[in-house]
Tab-separated table of N, CA and C in Angstrom:
chain	number	residue	atom	x	y	z
C	1	UNK	N	24.189	-9.029	-19.563
C	1	UNK	CA	23.372	-7.803	-19.822
C	1	UNK	C	23.327	-6.675	-18.563
C	2	UNK	N	23.452	-5.662	-18.226
C	2	UNK	CA	22.889	-4.659	-16.979
C	2	UNK	C	21.743	-4.011	-16.937
C	3	UNK	N	21.273	-4.477	-16.327
C	3	UNK	CA	19.017	-4.183	-15.669
C	3	UNK	C	18.600	-3.604	-14.361
C	4	UNK	N	18.112	-2.974	-14.517
C	4	UNK	CA	17.762	-2.844	-12.918
C	4	UNK	C	16.299	-2.026	-13.506
C	5	UNK	N	15.660	-2.788	-12.180
C	5	UNK	CA	14.135	-2.102	-12.787
C	5	UNK	C	13.817	-1.224	-12.155
C	6	UNK	N	13.712	-0.019	-13.010
C	6	UNK	CA	13.509	1.615	-12.986
C	6	UNK	C	11.649	2.205	-12.123
C	7	UNK	N	10.469	1.231	-13.181
C	7	UNK	CA	9.317	1.622	-12.675
C	7	UNK	C	8.779	0.454	-13.030
C	8	UNK	N	7.377	0.548	-11.983
C	8	UNK	CA	6.640	-0.533	-11.973
C	8	UNK	C	5.254	-0.102	-12.100
C	9	UNK	N	3.946	-0.347	-12.689
C	9	UNK	CA	3.042	0.354	-12.552
C	9	UNK	C	1.938	0.033	-11.954
C	10	UNK	N	1.044	0.814	-11.611
C	10	UNK	CA	0.187	0.220	-10.302
C	10	UNK	C	-1.581	1.729	-11.037
C	11	UNK	N	-2.655	0.817	-11.248
C	11	UNK	CA	-3.671	1.430	-11.501
C	11	UNK	C	-4.201	1.815	-10.414
C	12	UNK	N	-4.828	3.194	-10.548
C	12	UNK	CA	-5.704	3.354	-9.538
C	12	UNK	C	-7.210	4.670	-10.336
C	13	UNK	N	-8.050	4.398	-9.439
C	13	UNK	CA	-9.567	5.599	-9.761
C	13	UNK	C	-9.426	6.573	-8.467
C	14	UNK	N	-8.695	6.656	-7.658
C	14	UNK	CA	-8.517	7.732	-6.920
C	14	UNK	C	-7.303	8.374	-6.901
C	15	UNK	N	-6.628	9.325	-7.665
C	15	UNK	CA	-5.263	9.611	-7.563
C	15	UNK	C	-5.608	10.439	-6.497
C	16	UNK	N	-5.984	11.104	-5.539
C	16	UNK	CA	-5.876	11.521	-3.869
C	16	UNK	C	-5.687	10.256	-3.111
C	17	UNK	N	-6.514	9.417	-3.197
C	17	UNK	CA	-6.733	8.479	-1.841
C	17	UNK	C	-5.159	8.119	-2.542
C	18	UNK	N	-5.277	7.460	-3.426
C	18	UNK	CA	-4.053	6.850	-3.554
C	18	UNK	C	-2.305	7.350	-3.571
C	19	UNK	N	-2.477	8.666	-3.622
C	19	UNK	CA	-1.537	9.692	-3.514
C	19	UNK	C	-1.413	9.696	-1.804
C	20	UNK	N	-2.639	9.908	-0.883
C	20	UNK	CA	-2.877	9.931	0.362
C	20	UNK	C	-2.006	8.728	1.171
C	21	UNK	N	-2.165	7.918	0.307
C	21	UNK	CA	-1.603	6.459	0.641
C	21	UNK	C	-0.195	5.776	0.856
C	22	UNK	N	0.402	6.080	-0.571
C	22	UNK	CA	1.698	6.077	-0.796
C	22	UNK	C	2.776	6.704	-0.334
C	23	UNK	N	1.550	8.298	-0.656
C	23	UNK	CA	3.059	9.149	0.473
C	23	UNK	C	3.124	9.275	2.499
C	24	UNK	N	1.460	8.789	2.375
C	24	UNK	CA	1.416	9.139	4.214
C	24	UNK	C	1.339	7.988	5.059
C	25	UNK	N	0.780	7.093	4.250
C	25	UNK	CA	1.173	6.099	5.055
C	25	UNK	C	1.936	5.435	4.606
C	26	UNK	N	2.455	5.065	3.512
C	26	UNK	CA	3.843	4.152	3.328
C	26	UNK	C	5.113	4.812	3.631
C	27	UNK	N	5.064	6.129	3.429
C	27	UNK	CA	6.607	7.293	3.672
C	27	UNK	C	6.957	7.396	2.439
C	28	UNK	N	6.365	7.042	1.311
C	28	UNK	CA	7.372	7.021	-0.042
C	28	UNK	C	7.477	8.587	-0.638
C	29	UNK	N	8.207	9.129	-1.378
C	29	UNK	CA	8.215	10.860	-1.785
C	29	UNK	C	7.586	10.899	-2.778
C	30	UNK	N	6.711	11.922	-3.692
C	30	UNK	CA	6.325	11.915	-4.505
C	30	UNK	C	7.258	12.799	-5.613
C	31	UNK	N	7.681	11.743	-6.655
C	31	UNK	CA	8.658	12.275	-7.694
C	31	UNK	C	7.759	12.954	-8.570
C	32	UNK	N	6.752	12.241	-8.978
C	32	UNK	CA	6.184	13.777	-10.081
C	32	UNK	C	4.795	13.510	-9.994
C	33	UNK	N	3.708	14.484	-10.176
C	33	UNK	CA	1.859	14.502	-10.597
C	33	UNK	C	2.000	14.774	-11.869
C	34	UNK	N	1.697	14.481	-12.688
C	34	UNK	CA	1.076	15.084	-13.698
C	34	UNK	C	-0.191	14.721	-14.144
C	35	UNK	N	-1.191	15.579	-15.176
C	35	UNK	CA	-2.251	15.285	-15.206
C	35	UNK	C	-3.603	15.835	-14.454
C	36	UNK	N	-4.743	16.518	-14.412
C	36	UNK	CA	-5.595	15.989	-13.959
C	36	UNK	C	-6.936	15.928	-13.519
C	37	UNK	N	-7.336	16.076	-12.437
C	37	UNK	CA	-8.909	15.301	-12.057
C	37	UNK	C	-8.833	13.783	-11.958
C	38	UNK	N	-9.223	12.588	-12.455
C	38	UNK	CA	-8.345	11.404	-12.520
C	38	UNK	C	-8.142	10.965	-13.453
C	39	UNK	N	-7.523	11.341	-13.948
C	39	UNK	CA	-6.535	11.153	-15.637
C	39	UNK	C	-5.332	11.787	-14.752
C	40	UNK	N	-4.485	11.518	-13.660
C	40	UNK	CA	-3.231	12.114	-13.272
C	40	UNK	C	-2.272	10.786	-13.302
C	41	UNK	N	-1.280	10.689	-13.589
C	41	UNK	CA	0.013	10.136	-13.436
C	41	UNK	C	0.249	9.795	-12.262
C	42	UNK	N	1.165	9.618	-11.277
C	42	UNK	CA	1.681	10.070	-9.999
C	42	UNK	C	2.866	9.194	-9.524
C	43	UNK	N	4.146	9.123	-9.383
C	43	UNK	CA	5.178	8.533	-9.693
C	43	UNK	C	5.611	8.854	-8.245
C	44	UNK	N	5.519	7.666	-7.441
C	44	UNK	CA	6.249	7.402	-6.156
C	44	UNK	C	7.416	6.416	-6.204
C	45	UNK	N	8.041	7.124	-4.773
C	45	UNK	CA	9.493	6.035	-4.590
C	45	UNK	C	10.056	5.719	-2.918
C	46	UNK	N	10.505	4.777	-3.005
C	46	UNK	CA	11.134	5.121	-1.475
C	46	UNK	C	11.818	6.096	-1.692
C	47	UNK	N	12.179	6.862	-0.119
C	47	UNK	CA	12.956	7.933	-0.342
C	47	UNK	C	14.598	7.775	-0.315
C	48	UNK	N	14.980	6.267	-0.113
C	48	UNK	CA	16.524	5.880	-0.316
C	48	UNK	C	16.553	5.172	-1.021
C	49	UNK	N	15.606	4.766	-2.268
C	49	UNK	CA	15.643	4.383	-3.866
C	49	UNK	C	15.738	5.571	-4.403
C	50	UNK	N	16.245	6.429	-4.862
C	50	UNK	CA	15.355	6.890	-6.150
C	50	UNK	C	15.564	6.613	-7.550
C	51	UNK	N	16.294	5.239	-7.338
C	51	UNK	CA	16.536	4.616	-8.641
C	51	UNK	C	15.418	3.910	-8.685
C	52	UNK	N	14.343	3.970	-8.234
C	52	UNK	CA	12.899	2.458	-7.887
C	52	UNK	C	11.651	3.507	-7.964
C	53	UNK	N	10.706	3.074	-9.027
C	53	UNK	CA	10.197	3.888	-8.306
C	53	UNK	C	8.503	3.120	-8.989
C	54	UNK	N	7.515	3.376	-8.551
C	54	UNK	CA	6.001	2.565	-8.933
C	54	UNK	C	5.063	4.572	-9.382
C	55	UNK	N	4.511	3.675	-10.501
C	55	UNK	CA	3.407	4.704	-11.454
C	55	UNK	C	2.662	4.512	-11.169
C	56	UNK	N	1.474	5.498	-10.151
C	56	UNK	CA	0.145	5.125	-10.576
C	56	UNK	C	0.002	5.542	-10.889
C	57	UNK	N	-1.133	5.002	-12.015
C	57	UNK	CA	-1.324	5.419	-13.203
C	57	UNK	C	-3.246	5.029	-13.743
C	58	UNK	N	-3.669	5.820	-14.110
C	58	UNK	CA	-5.134	5.638	-14.749
C	58	UNK	C	-5.670	4.417	-15.262
C	59	UNK	N	-6.028	3.494	-15.410
C	59	UNK	CA	-6.127	2.056	-15.761
C	59	UNK	C	-6.827	2.430	-17.369
C	60	UNK	N	-6.069	1.318	-18.153
C	60	UNK	CA	-7.161	1.370	-19.331
C	60	UNK	C	-7.572	2.756	-20.231
C	61	UNK	N	-6.442	3.340	-20.246
C	61	UNK	CA	-6.327	4.905	-21.296
C	61	UNK	C	-5.744	4.722	-21.871
C	62	UNK	N	-5.165	3.469	-22.779
C	62	UNK	CA	-3.957	3.531	-23.771
C	62	UNK	C	-5.047	3.206	-25.060
C	63	UNK	N	-4.738	3.973	-25.717
C	63	UNK	CA	-5.572	3.787	-26.857
C	63	UNK	C	-5.820	2.708	-28.080
C	64	UNK	N	-5.207	1.505	-27.609
C	64	UNK	CA	-5.761	0.371	-28.279
C	64	UNK	C	-6.480	-0.573	-27.231
C	65	UNK	N	-6.797	-0.641	-26.046
C	65	UNK	CA	-7.813	-0.909	-25.183
C	65	UNK	C	-9.124	-0.738	-25.805
C	66	UNK	N	-9.607	-1.787	-25.866
C	66	UNK	CA	-11.094	-1.852	-26.052
C	66	UNK	C	-11.990	-1.571	-25.048
C	67	UNK	N	-13.339	-1.415	-25.600
C	67	UNK	CA	-14.391	-1.107	-23.677
C	67	UNK	C	-14.189	-2.529	-23.094
C	68	UNK	N	-14.629	-3.433	-24.415
C	68	UNK	CA	-14.189	-4.798	-23.377
C	68	UNK	C	-13.266	-5.001	-22.217
C	69	UNK	N	-12.050	-4.841	-22.853
C	69	UNK	CA	-11.022	-4.890	-22.208
C	69	UNK	C	-11.375	-4.021	-20.943
C	70	UNK	N	-11.648	-2.238	-20.824
C	70	UNK	CA	-12.168	-1.508	-20.164
C	70	UNK	C	-12.743	-1.744	-18.821
C	71	UNK	N	-13.791	-3.068	-19.124
C	71	UNK	CA	-15.024	-3.176	-18.323
C	71	UNK	C	-14.271	-4.643	-17.829
C	72	UNK	N	-13.591	-5.532	-18.125
C	72	UNK	CA	-13.014	-6.198	-17.342
C	72	UNK	C	-11.749	-5.788	-16.261
C	73	UNK	N	-10.950	-5.136	-16.984
C	73	UNK	CA	-10.091	-4.471	-15.921
C	73	UNK	C	-11.139	-3.919	-14.624
C	74	UNK	N	-11.744	-3.038	-14.785
C	74	UNK	CA	-12.143	-2.302	-13.890
C	74	UNK	C	-13.433	-3.415	-12.886
C	75	UNK	N	-13.444	-4.189	-13.449
C	75	UNK	CA	-14.309	-5.725	-12.811
C	75	UNK	C	-12.888	-6.384	-12.092
C	76	UNK	N	-12.014	-6.225	-12.339
C	76	UNK	CA	-11.039	-6.894	-11.931
C	76	UNK	C	-10.423	-5.992	-10.444
C	77	UNK	N	-10.075	-5.031	-10.345
C	77	UNK	CA	-9.798	-3.894	-9.813
C	77	UNK	C	-10.814	-3.683	-8.855
C	78	UNK	N	-11.653	-3.855	-9.274
C	78	UNK	CA	-12.897	-4.250	-8.103
C	78	UNK	C	-13.255	-5.449	-7.126
C	79	UNK	N	-12.573	-6.857	-7.569
C	79	UNK	CA	-12.671	-7.417	-7.362
C	79	UNK	C	-10.488	-7.300	-6.365
C	80	UNK	N	-10.085	-6.598	-6.999
C	80	UNK	CA	-8.790	-6.809	-6.238
C	80	UNK	C	-7.573	-7.379	-6.442
C	81	UNK	N	-7.964	-8.253	-8.026
C	81	UNK	CA	-7.442	-9.342	-8.847
C	81	UNK	C	-6.296	-8.457	-9.820
C	82	UNK	N	-6.629	-7.170	-9.812
C	82	UNK	CA	-5.391	-6.510	-10.993
C	82	UNK	C	-4.126	-6.593	-10.893
C	83	UNK	N	-4.229	-5.608	-9.797
C	83	UNK	CA	-2.598	-5.227	-9.728
C	83	UNK	C	-1.703	-5.803	-8.401
C	84	UNK	N	-0.390	-6.173	-8.153
C	84	UNK	CA	-0.108	-6.390	-6.674
C	84	UNK	C	1.047	-5.301	-6.733
C	85	UNK	N	1.584	-5.687	-5.920
C	85	UNK	CA	3.170	-5.252	-5.169
C	85	UNK	C	3.283	-5.490	-3.910
C	86	UNK	N	4.747	-6.321	-4.084
C	86	UNK	CA	5.676	-6.955	-2.884
C	86	UNK	C	6.806	-5.889	-2.882
C	87	UNK	N	6.942	-5.934	-1.559
C	87	UNK	CA	7.612	-4.404	-0.751
C	87	UNK	C	8.183	-5.448	0.046
C	88	UNK	N	9.260	-4.716	0.930
C	88	UNK	CA	10.187	-5.724	1.596
C	88	UNK	C	10.137	-4.801	3.070
C	89	UNK	N	10.637	-5.378	4.224
C	89	UNK	CA	10.856	-4.446	4.949
C	89	UNK	C	11.316	-5.034	6.478
C	90	UNK	N	12.609	-4.729	7.171
C	90	UNK	CA	13.180	-5.155	8.250
C	90	UNK	C	12.041	-5.560	9.309
C	91	UNK	N	11.162	-4.339	9.750
C	91	UNK	CA	10.586	-4.055	10.528
C	91	UNK	C	8.440	-4.267	10.100
C	92	UNK	N	8.658	-5.541	9.981
C	92	UNK	CA	7.229	-5.939	9.840
C	92	UNK	C	5.638	-5.870	10.355
C	93	UNK	N	6.353	-6.152	11.731
C	93	UNK	CA	4.835	-5.654	12.872
C	93	UNK	C	4.546	-3.864	12.696
C	94	UNK	N	5.930	-3.440	12.632
C	94	UNK	CA	5.784	-1.685	12.313
C	94	UNK	C	5.035	-1.253	11.430
C	95	UNK	N	5.332	-2.105	9.856
C	95	UNK	CA	4.341	-1.649	8.740
C	95	UNK	C	3.143	-2.061	8.675
C	96	UNK	N	2.756	-3.445	9.429
C	96	UNK	CA	1.859	-3.813	9.611
C	96	UNK	C	0.740	-2.721	10.796
C	97	UNK	N	1.311	-2.270	11.640
C	97	UNK	CA	0.255	-1.503	12.454
C	97	UNK	C	0.436	0.066	12.305
C	98	UNK	N	0.944	0.300	11.709
C	98	UNK	CA	0.777	1.551	10.565
C	98	UNK	C	-0.171	1.863	9.530
C	99	UNK	N	-0.478	0.443	8.357
C	99	UNK	CA	-1.336	-0.128	8.169
C	99	UNK	C	-2.726	-0.093	8.738
C	100	UNK	N	-2.103	-0.858	9.025
C	100	UNK	CA	-3.806	-0.559	10.020
C	100	UNK	C	-4.820	0.156	10.477
C	101	UNK	N	-3.494	0.869	11.414
C	101	UNK	CA	-4.278	2.109	11.907
C	101	UNK	C	-4.660	3.135	10.413
C	102	UNK	N	-4.501	2.465	9.772
C	102	UNK	CA	-5.576	3.629	7.980
C	102	UNK	C	-6.437	3.383	7.683
C	103	UNK	N	-6.745	2.098	8.303
C	103	UNK	CA	-8.137	1.732	7.987
C	103	UNK	C	-8.076	1.038	6.481
C	104	UNK	N	-6.866	0.745	6.111
C	104	UNK	CA	-6.522	-0.431	4.397
C	104	UNK	C	-7.541	-1.616	5.240
C	105	UNK	N	-7.714	-1.853	4.119
C	105	UNK	CA	-8.304	-3.504	4.154
C	105	UNK	C	-7.319	-4.493	4.584
C	106	UNK	N	-7.767	-4.953	5.486
C	106	UNK	CA	-6.227	-6.343	5.641
C	106	UNK	C	-6.523	-7.000	5.318
C	107	UNK	N	-5.787	-7.915	4.146
C	107	UNK	CA	-5.629	-9.140	3.608
C	107	UNK	C	-5.196	-10.245	4.689
C	108	UNK	N	-3.693	-9.917	5.337
C	108	UNK	CA	-3.340	-10.645	6.132
C	108	UNK	C	-2.834	-10.291	6.710
C	109	UNK	N	-3.240	-10.915	8.137
C	109	UNK	CA	-1.479	-10.266	9.306
C	109	UNK	C	-0.318	-11.160	9.184
C	110	UNK	N	0.705	-10.782	9.990
C	110	UNK	CA	1.733	-11.045	9.780
C	110	UNK	C	1.972	-12.437	9.862
C	111	UNK	N	2.447	-13.332	9.806
C	111	UNK	CA	2.548	-14.902	9.596
C	111	UNK	C	3.372	-15.695	8.914
C	112	UNK	N	4.137	-16.840	9.711
C	112	UNK	CA	5.150	-16.674	8.952
C	112	UNK	C	4.963	-18.129	7.632
C	113	UNK	N	5.103	-18.202	6.893
C	113	UNK	CA	4.560	-18.872	5.150
C	113	UNK	C	5.226	-19.809	5.722
C	114	UNK	N	4.792	-21.033	4.804
C	114	UNK	CA	5.497	-22.257	5.340
C	114	UNK	C	7.063	-22.585	4.131
C	115	UNK	N	6.628	-21.657	3.532
C	115	UNK	CA	8.109	-21.486	2.589
C	115	UNK	C	9.147	-20.546	2.978
C	116	UNK	N	9.212	-19.949	4.527
C	116	UNK	CA	10.308	-19.543	5.187
C	116	UNK	C	9.928	-18.298	4.564
C	117	UNK	N	9.380	-17.197	4.074
C	117	UNK	CA	8.917	-15.734	4.644
C	117	UNK	C	8.090	-15.632	5.410
C	118	UNK	N	8.059	-14.579	6.350
C	118	UNK	CA	7.084	-13.980	7.297
C	118	UNK	C	6.450	-12.317	6.312
C	119	UNK	N	4.921	-12.609	6.089
C	119	UNK	CA	4.645	-11.211	5.168
C	119	UNK	C	3.146	-11.587	5.861
C	120	UNK	N	2.995	-10.032	5.024
C	120	UNK	CA	0.997	-9.585	5.524
C	120	UNK	C	0.983	-9.012	4.319
C	121	UNK	N	-0.556	-9.297	4.221
C	121	UNK	CA	-1.095	-8.407	2.536
C	121	UNK	C	-2.176	-7.374	3.157
C	122	UNK	N	-2.158	-6.273	2.131
C	122	UNK	CA	-3.299	-5.289	2.537
C	122	UNK	C	-4.015	-4.524	1.394
C	123	UNK	N	-4.551	-3.915	0.922
C	123	UNK	CA	-5.148	-3.565	-0.288
C	123	UNK	C	-4.546	-1.833	-0.422
C	124	UNK	N	-4.365	-1.181	-1.128
C	124	UNK	CA	-4.511	-0.180	-1.613
C	124	UNK	C	-5.828	0.716	-2.054
C	125	UNK	N	-5.878	2.029	-1.935
C	125	UNK	CA	-7.367	2.696	-2.293
C	125	UNK	C	-8.017	2.229	-3.807
C	126	UNK	N	-7.063	1.427	-4.735
C	126	UNK	CA	-7.334	1.175	-5.417
C	126	UNK	C	-7.722	-0.527	-5.249
C	127	UNK	N	-7.841	-0.650	-4.838
C	127	UNK	CA	-7.739	-2.014	-4.617
C	127	UNK	C	-6.420	-3.250	-4.568
C	128	UNK	N	-5.312	-2.592	-5.239
C	128	UNK	CA	-4.088	-3.191	-5.430
C	128	UNK	C	-3.983	-4.264	-4.041
C	129	UNK	N	-3.284	-5.336	-4.652
C	129	UNK	CA	-2.799	-6.476	-3.117
C	129	UNK	C	-1.595	-5.578	-2.957
C	130	UNK	N	-1.329	-5.562	-1.542
C	130	UNK	CA	0.345	-5.229	-1.484
C	130	UNK	C	0.426	-6.005	-0.433
C	131	UNK	N	1.338	-6.849	-0.966
C	131	UNK	CA	2.191	-7.813	0.047
C	131	UNK	C	3.590	-7.348	0.899
C	132	UNK	N	3.528	-7.342	2.131
C	132	UNK	CA	5.145	-7.085	2.463
C	132	UNK	C	6.021	-8.246	2.919
C	133	UNK	N	7.465	-8.273	2.550
C	133	UNK	CA	7.881	-9.428	3.592
C	133	UNK	C	8.770	-9.006	4.559
C	134	UNK	N	9.277	-9.339	5.520
C	134	UNK	CA	9.990	-8.852	6.323
C	134	UNK	C	11.329	-9.737	5.738
C	135	UNK	N	12.212	-8.735	5.256
C	135	UNK	CA	13.691	-8.911	5.381
C	135	UNK	C	14.270	-10.005	6.504
C	136	UNK	N	15.181	-10.895	6.364
C	136	UNK	CA	15.625	-11.715	7.508
C	136	UNK	C	17.385	-11.268	7.607
């Protein structure tokens, strides 16, 4: 098989805050922004990786999602346990300083993990966990 990762999806509950975070703090380009109000689907991605995107989407809007499932998703988002993403960079300390200066919630400062990875973690405006590992 010949497969590539095209798009991953993260929920948002404030499209403007999410857009500002991914565009202005992380430096991703905006590839698409459709809808209005809180019902916006925003596609962002690294400028130098046009074939890989993150879709920031309103949670639980699919027709098959029940009210109980919507409540569960909202609760998980509030706790920061619903969505997460792992990014990689050759400049972990620089990325951490930029994100920390933005007042994003820091979950873990850069650290050498016992399994051989150096990484840090923070939350985006919707509470999604964003881990960033250092490329070595």
